[in-house]
Structures are given as structure tokens and as C-alpha cells.
PDB file of C-alpha atoms in Angstrom:
ATOM      1  CA  PRO G   1      -2.739  -7.734  12.120  1.00  0.00           C
ATOM      2  CA  LEU G   2      -5.993  -6.995   9.815  1.00  0.00           C
ATOM      3  CA  ASP G   3      -8.864  -9.211  11.042  1.00  0.00           C
ATOM      4  CA  LEU G   4     -10.544 -10.755   8.605  1.00  0.00           C
ATOM      5  CA  GLY G   5     -12.762 -13.675  10.356  1.00  0.00           C
ATOM      6  CA  ARG G   6     -11.048 -17.238  10.183  1.00  0.00           C
ATOM      7  CA  PRO G   7      -8.104 -18.268   7.900  1.00  0.00           C
ATOM      8  CA  PRO G   8      -9.457 -18.745   4.225  1.00  0.00           C
ATOM      9  CA  ALA G   9      -9.960 -22.113   2.734  1.00  0.00           C
ATOM     10  CA  VAL G  10      -7.630 -23.912   0.626  1.00  0.00           C
ATOM     11  CA  ARG G  11     -10.201 -23.516  -2.478  1.00  0.00           C
ATOM     12  CA  THR G  12     -11.398 -19.574  -1.886  1.00  0.00           C
ATOM     13  CA  PRO G  13     -10.238 -17.083  -4.311  1.00  0.00           C
ATOM     14  CA  MET G  14      -7.226 -14.347  -2.576  1.00  0.00           C
ATOM     15  CA  LEU G  15      -9.806 -12.113  -4.261  1.00  0.00           C
ATOM     16  CA  PRO G  16     -11.968 -11.183  -1.462  1.00  0.00           C
ATOM     17  CA  TYR G  17      -9.356 -10.904   1.369  1.00  0.00           C
ATOM     18  CA  LEU G  18      -6.690  -8.508  -1.385  1.00  0.00           C
ATOM     19  CA  GLN G  19     -10.656  -6.405  -1.021  1.00  0.00           C
ATOM     20  CA  GLY G  20     -10.408  -6.070   2.293  1.00  0.00           C
ATOM     21  CA  LEU G  21      -6.814  -5.049   2.714  1.00  0.00           C
ATOM     22  CA  HIS G  22      -6.856  -2.949   0.194  1.00  0.00           C
ATOM     23  CA  GLU G  23     -10.330  -1.240   1.375  1.00  0.00           C
ATOM     24  CA  GLN G  24      -9.003  -0.553   4.944  1.00  0.00           C
ATOM     25  CA  TRP G  25      -5.077   0.882   3.908  1.00  0.00           C
ATOM     26  CA  LEU G  26      -7.163   2.826   1.596  1.00  0.00           C
ATOM     27  CA  GLN G  27      -9.235   4.463   4.032  1.00  0.00           C
ATOM     28  CA  GLU G  28      -6.554   4.475   6.317  1.00  0.00           C
ATOM     29  CA  VAL G  29      -4.499   6.921   3.314  1.00  0.00           C
ATOM     30  CA  ARG G  30      -7.423   9.242   2.679  1.00  0.00           C
ATOM     31  CA  SER G  31      -7.812   9.565   6.374  1.00  0.00           C
ATOM     32  CA  VAL G  32      -4.479  11.018   6.219  1.00  0.00           C
ATOM     33  CA  LEU G  33      -4.162  12.472   3.810  1.00  0.00           C
ATOM     34  CA  ASP G  34      -7.582  14.368   2.573  1.00  0.00           C
ATOM     35  CA  PRO G  35      -7.598  16.549   5.927  1.00  0.00           C
ATOM     36  CA  ALA G  36      -3.606  17.440   4.950  1.00  0.00           C
ATOM     37  CA  ARG G  37      -4.617  18.395   1.245  1.00  0.00           C
ATOM     38  CA  SER G  38      -7.208  21.324   2.307  1.00  0.00           C
ATOM     39  CA  GLU G  39      -6.278  24.970   2.214  1.00  0.00           C
ATOM     40  CA  THR G  40      -6.956  25.471   5.614  1.00  0.00           C
ATOM     41  CA  ALA G  41      -4.295  22.918   6.920  1.00  0.00           C
ATOM     42  CA  GLY G  42      -1.713  23.885   8.630  1.00  0.00           C
ATOM     43  CA  ILE G  43       2.054  22.738   8.125  1.00  0.00           C
ATOM     44  CA  TRP G  44       1.913  20.438  11.462  1.00  0.00           C
ATOM     45  CA  LEU G  45      -1.230  18.562   9.941  1.00  0.00           C
ATOM     46  CA  ARG G  46       0.674  18.478   6.427  1.00  0.00           C
ATOM     47  CA  TRP G  47       4.518  17.583   8.042  1.00  0.00           C
ATOM     48  CA  ARG G  48       2.168  14.619  10.063  1.00  0.00           C
ATOM     49  CA  ALA G  49       0.888  13.238   7.345  1.00  0.00           C
ATOM     50  CA  LEU G  50       4.315  13.442   5.364  1.00  0.00           C
ATOM     51  CA  ASP G  51       5.888  11.642   8.418  1.00  0.00           C
ATOM     52  CA  TYR G  52       3.169   8.776   8.039  1.00  0.00           C
ATOM     53  CA  LEU G  53       3.519   8.663   4.494  1.00  0.00           C
ATOM     54  CA  GLU G  54       7.642   8.187   4.717  1.00  0.00           C
ATOM     55  CA  THR G  55       7.562   5.510   8.215  1.00  0.00           C
ATOM     56  CA  GLY G  56       3.996   3.538   8.291  1.00  0.00           C
ATOM     57  CA  PHE G  57       2.634   3.654   4.759  1.00  0.00           C
ATOM     58  CA  LYS G  58       6.321   3.072   3.231  1.00  0.00           C
ATOM     59  CA  ARG G  59       6.499  -0.051   5.907  1.00  0.00           C
ATOM     60  CA  ARG G  60       3.255  -1.530   5.122  1.00  0.00           C
ATOM     61  CA  PHE G  61       3.726  -0.888   1.055  1.00  0.00           C
ATOM     62  CA  GLU G  62       7.429  -2.498   1.598  1.00  0.00           C
ATOM     63  CA  ARG G  63       5.310  -5.305   3.121  1.00  0.00           C
ATOM     64  CA  GLU G  64       2.697  -5.888   0.430  1.00  0.00           C
ATOM     65  CA  LEU G  65       5.320  -5.351  -2.391  1.00  0.00           C
ATOM     66  CA  ARG G  66       7.425  -8.294  -0.670  1.00  0.00           C
ATOM     67  CA  ALA G  67       4.537 -10.783  -0.311  1.00  0.00           C
ATOM     68  CA  VAL G  68       2.811 -10.248  -3.937  1.00  0.00           C
ATOM     69  CA  HIS G  69       6.815 -11.038  -4.979  1.00  0.00           C
ATOM     70  CA  THR G  70       7.148 -14.604  -4.246  1.00  0.00           C
ATOM     71  CA  MET G  71       3.999 -15.062  -6.424  1.00  0.00           C
ATOM     72  CA  HIS G  72       5.846 -13.829  -9.298  1.00  0.00           C
ATOM     73  CA  GLY G  73       5.702 -17.856 -10.169  1.00  0.00           C
ATOM     74  CA  ARG G  74       1.823 -17.350 -10.653  1.00  0.00           C
ATOM     75  CA  LEU G  75       1.866 -14.265 -12.941  1.00  0.00           C
ATOM     76  CA  THR G  76       1.900 -14.008 -16.688  1.00  0.00           C
ATOM     77  CA  GLY G  77       4.050 -11.295 -18.789  1.00  0.00           C
ATOM     78  CA  PRO G  78       1.324  -8.948 -18.548  1.00  0.00           C
ATOM     79  CA  GLN G  79       0.601  -9.056 -15.429  1.00  0.00           C
ATOM     80  CA  ALA G  80       4.135  -9.129 -13.735  1.00  0.00           C
ATOM     81  CA  GLY G  81       4.743  -5.847 -15.773  1.00  0.00           C
ATOM     82  CA  HIS G  82       1.372  -3.944 -14.557  1.00  0.00           C
ATOM     83  CA  LEU G  83       2.453  -5.143 -10.978  1.00  0.00           C
ATOM     84  CA  TRP G  84       5.895  -3.494 -11.825  1.00  0.00           C
ATOM     85  CA  THR G  85       5.279  -0.375 -13.042  1.00  0.00           C
ATOM     86  CA  ALA G  86       2.550  -0.133 -10.556  1.00  0.00           C
ATOM     87  CA  GLY G  87       4.994  -0.992  -7.541  1.00  0.00           C
ATOM     88  CA  GLU G  88       7.721   1.149  -9.073  1.00  0.00           C
ATOM     89  CA  LEU G  89       5.355   4.227  -9.399  1.00  0.00           C
ATOM     90  CA  VAL G  90       4.335   3.846  -5.811  1.00  0.00           C
ATOM     91  CA  GLY G  91       8.478   3.569  -4.821  1.00  0.00           C
ATOM     92  CA  GLN G  92       9.644   6.181  -7.209  1.00  0.00           C
ATOM     93  CA  LEU G  93       6.553   8.572  -5.707  1.00  0.00           C
ATOM     94  CA  LEU G  94       7.974   7.643  -2.183  1.00  0.00           C
ATOM     95  CA  GLU G  95      11.342   8.691  -2.884  1.00  0.00           C
ATOM     96  CA  ASN G  96      11.096  12.186  -4.863  1.00  0.00           C
ATOM     97  CA  MET G  97       8.966  13.068  -1.671  1.00  0.00           C
ATOM     98  CA  ARG G  98      12.240  12.648  -0.014  1.00  0.00           C
ATOM     99  CA  HIS G  99      13.865  15.061  -1.807  1.00  0.00           C
ATOM    100  CA  GLN G 100      10.977  18.020  -1.495  1.00  0.00           C
ATOM    101  CA  VAL G 101      12.769  20.011   1.365  1.00  0.00           C
ATOM    102  CA  GLY G 102       9.667  21.495   3.035  1.00  0.00           C
ATOM    103  CA  LEU G 103       6.948  20.192   1.094  1.00  0.00           C
ATOM    104  CA  CYS G 104       4.641  20.649   4.618  1.00  0.00           C
ATOM    105  CA  HIS G 105       5.051  24.181   3.692  1.00  0.00           C
ATOM    106  CA  HIS G 106       3.991  24.165   0.171  1.00  0.00           C
ATOM    107  CA  THR G 107      -0.083  23.783   0.083  1.00  0.00           C
ATOM    108  CA  LYS G 108      -0.393  22.877  -3.344  1.00  0.00           C
ATOM    109  CA  GLN G 109       2.709  20.879  -4.457  1.00  0.00           C
ATOM    110  CA  PHE G 110       1.873  18.949  -1.262  1.00  0.00           C
ATOM    111  CA  ALA G 111      -1.780  18.545  -2.506  1.00  0.00           C
ATOM    112  CA  SER G 112      -0.190  17.544  -5.905  1.00  0.00           C
ATOM    113  CA  LEU G 113       1.607  15.070  -4.573  1.00  0.00           C
ATOM    114  CA  ALA G 114      -1.164  13.120  -2.164  1.00  0.00           C
ATOM    115  CA  VAL G 115      -3.411  12.959  -5.266  1.00  0.00           C
ATOM    116  CA  THR G 116      -1.001  11.264  -7.294  1.00  0.00           C
ATOM    117  CA  LEU G 117       0.330   9.124  -4.239  1.00  0.00           C
ATOM    118  CA  GLN G 118      -3.946   8.547  -3.362  1.00  0.00           C
ATOM    119  CA  SER G 119      -3.653   7.707  -7.795  1.00  0.00           C
ATOM    120  CA  ALA G 120      -0.670   5.129  -7.618  1.00  0.00           C
ATOM    121  CA  LEU G 121      -1.914   3.425  -4.683  1.00  0.00           C
ATOM    122  CA  GLU G 122      -5.004   2.624  -5.815  1.00  0.00           C
ATOM    123  CA  TYR G 123      -4.127   1.518  -9.375  1.00  0.00           C
ATOM    124  CA  TRP G 124      -1.259  -0.879  -7.395  1.00  0.00           C
ATOM    125  CA  CYS G 125      -4.201  -2.235  -5.233  1.00  0.00           C
ATOM    126  CA  ARG G 126      -5.960  -2.718  -8.748  1.00  0.00           C
ATOM    127  CA  GLU G 127      -3.393  -4.646 -10.070  1.00  0.00           C
ATOM    128  CA  VAL G 128      -2.875  -6.783  -7.456  1.00  0.00           C
ATOM    129  CA  GLU G 129      -6.453  -7.637  -6.857  1.00  0.00           C
ATOM    130  CA  GLU G 130      -6.804  -8.471 -10.253  1.00  0.00           C
ATOM    131  CA  SER G 131      -3.999 -10.567 -10.975  1.00  0.00           C
ATOM    132  CA  LEU G 132      -3.654 -12.214  -7.745  1.00  0.00           C
ATOM    133  CA  GLY G 133      -7.215 -12.566  -7.205  1.00  0.00           C
ATOM    134  CA  PRO G 134      -8.215 -15.628  -8.397  1.00  0.00           C
ATOM    135  CA  VAL G 135      -5.362 -17.537  -6.732  1.00  0.00           C
ATOM    136  CA  ARG G 136      -7.035 -20.330  -4.494  1.00  0.00           C
ATOM    137  CA  TRP G 137      -5.182 -19.899  -1.182  1.00  0.00           C
ATOM    138  CA  GLY G 138      -4.097 -23.757  -1.770  1.00  0.00           C
ATOM    139  CA  GLU G 139      -2.238 -22.808  -4.403  1.00  0.00           C
ATOM    140  CA  VAL G 140      -0.104 -20.477  -2.116  1.00  0.00           C
ATOM    141  CA  THR G 141       3.011 -21.582  -0.794  1.00  0.00           C
ATOM    142  CA  SER G 142       2.914 -21.330   3.083  1.00  0.00           C
ATOM    143  CA  GLU G 143       5.631 -18.913   2.872  1.00  0.00           C
ATOM    144  CA  SER G 144       3.651 -16.633   1.047  1.00  0.00           C
ATOM    145  CA  ARG G 145       0.374 -17.157   3.054  1.00  0.00           C
ATOM    146  CA  VAL G 146       2.763 -15.629   6.164  1.00  0.00           C
ATOM    147  CA  LEU G 147       3.584 -12.442   4.424  1.00  0.00           C
ATOM    148  CA  PHE G 148      -0.012 -12.407   2.695  1.00  0.00           C
ATOM    149  CA  GLU G 149      -1.468 -12.560   6.501  1.00  0.00           C
ATOM    150  CA  THR G 150       1.086 -10.342   8.259  1.00  0.00           C
ATOM    151  CA  ILE G 151       1.479  -7.397   5.760  1.00  0.00           C
ATOM    152  CA  THR G 152      -1.104  -5.277   8.645  1.00  0.00           C
ATOM    153  CA  TYR G 153       1.547  -6.408  11.218  1.00  0.00           C
ATOM    154  CA  ASP G 154       3.372  -3.626  11.924  1.00  0.00           C
ATOM    155  CA  PRO G 155       5.903  -4.138  14.506  1.00  0.00           C
ATOM    156  CA  ILE G 156       7.518  -0.716  15.149  1.00  0.00           C
ATOM    157  CA  THR G 157       4.151   1.017  15.593  1.00  0.00           C
ATOM    158  CA  LEU G 158       2.964  -2.308  17.535  1.00  0.00           C
ATOM    159  CA  GLY G 159       6.068  -2.238  20.059  1.00  0.00           C
ATOM    160  CA  ALA G 160       6.817  -4.936  18.965  1.00  0.00           C
TER     161      ALA G 160
END
């Protein structure tokens, strides 16, 4: 799990935590996709990037999506709509990727997908931060708090 120091205070807004969480995630995604997007990248580098997107990335996104859904009651109609749109965009890109057989063999198609997915993820992160950032930790239920605090915990990669 991501260690951002001690648990946030009751009156502290969620924004700093969410920004740290997203900054780390975006950096991780870039470190996987950027080298694989290069014209000189080989099939196996792209294959490993696709494997990451279909496994660890997807599980991480699903955990965050679950956590965000628990906060639905704190959202305005427009916020809920923007989050739904952002979540659907990322989800559909991941689903569509599964149907592109041999994507690791097609440099330009892979690069296009990688850029689109990175942009969609940045949009998702921005919408989560704008919608939930002002919420104070004291207003978050214990169930939601646990989900947010364990977003980076992946039992599969940790061997649990």
C-alpha cells in the first residue's frame, strides 16, 4: 500500500492524499507505457505493457472505482456524471484492448492506445480530485476510508 505518512486528520481534505495517490500511479503508468510506445520498442516490451494494463493496472483501477462509488452520496449531479464518464472511458478502453488481437505486433496502434489510455487516466484522476478533494476525512465513512487507504494494495502482486 501507498505510505503517505500517518492517517489523515479528521478535518483534513482528501485532496493531498488523492494527489499523492494519483501522482504515483501516473508515474508508474508512464514508466511502463512510454518505453513501449517508442518506435524502437520490440514486441516483448509492448506485450509486457499490455500484460500490465490487463492485470495490475486494471485491478488498481477497479479498486479506485469501488472506493469512488462509495462516495456517490457526497457528489453533485454534474460531479457524478463526470466521474461516470471518466470511469466508463477508462473501462471501455481496457475492454476494447482485449479485442485487438496481436496489438503488441503493431507499433502505431499500440502507441495510439497508450496515449489515449494515459489521457483517459489523467482525466479520471483530475475528476476524482476535483469532486472528492474538498471532502474532509472526518466526513468519510469507515468503509469508504478503508477502500481509499487500500487502493494501492494488490494482493496478487504481493503474493497474499
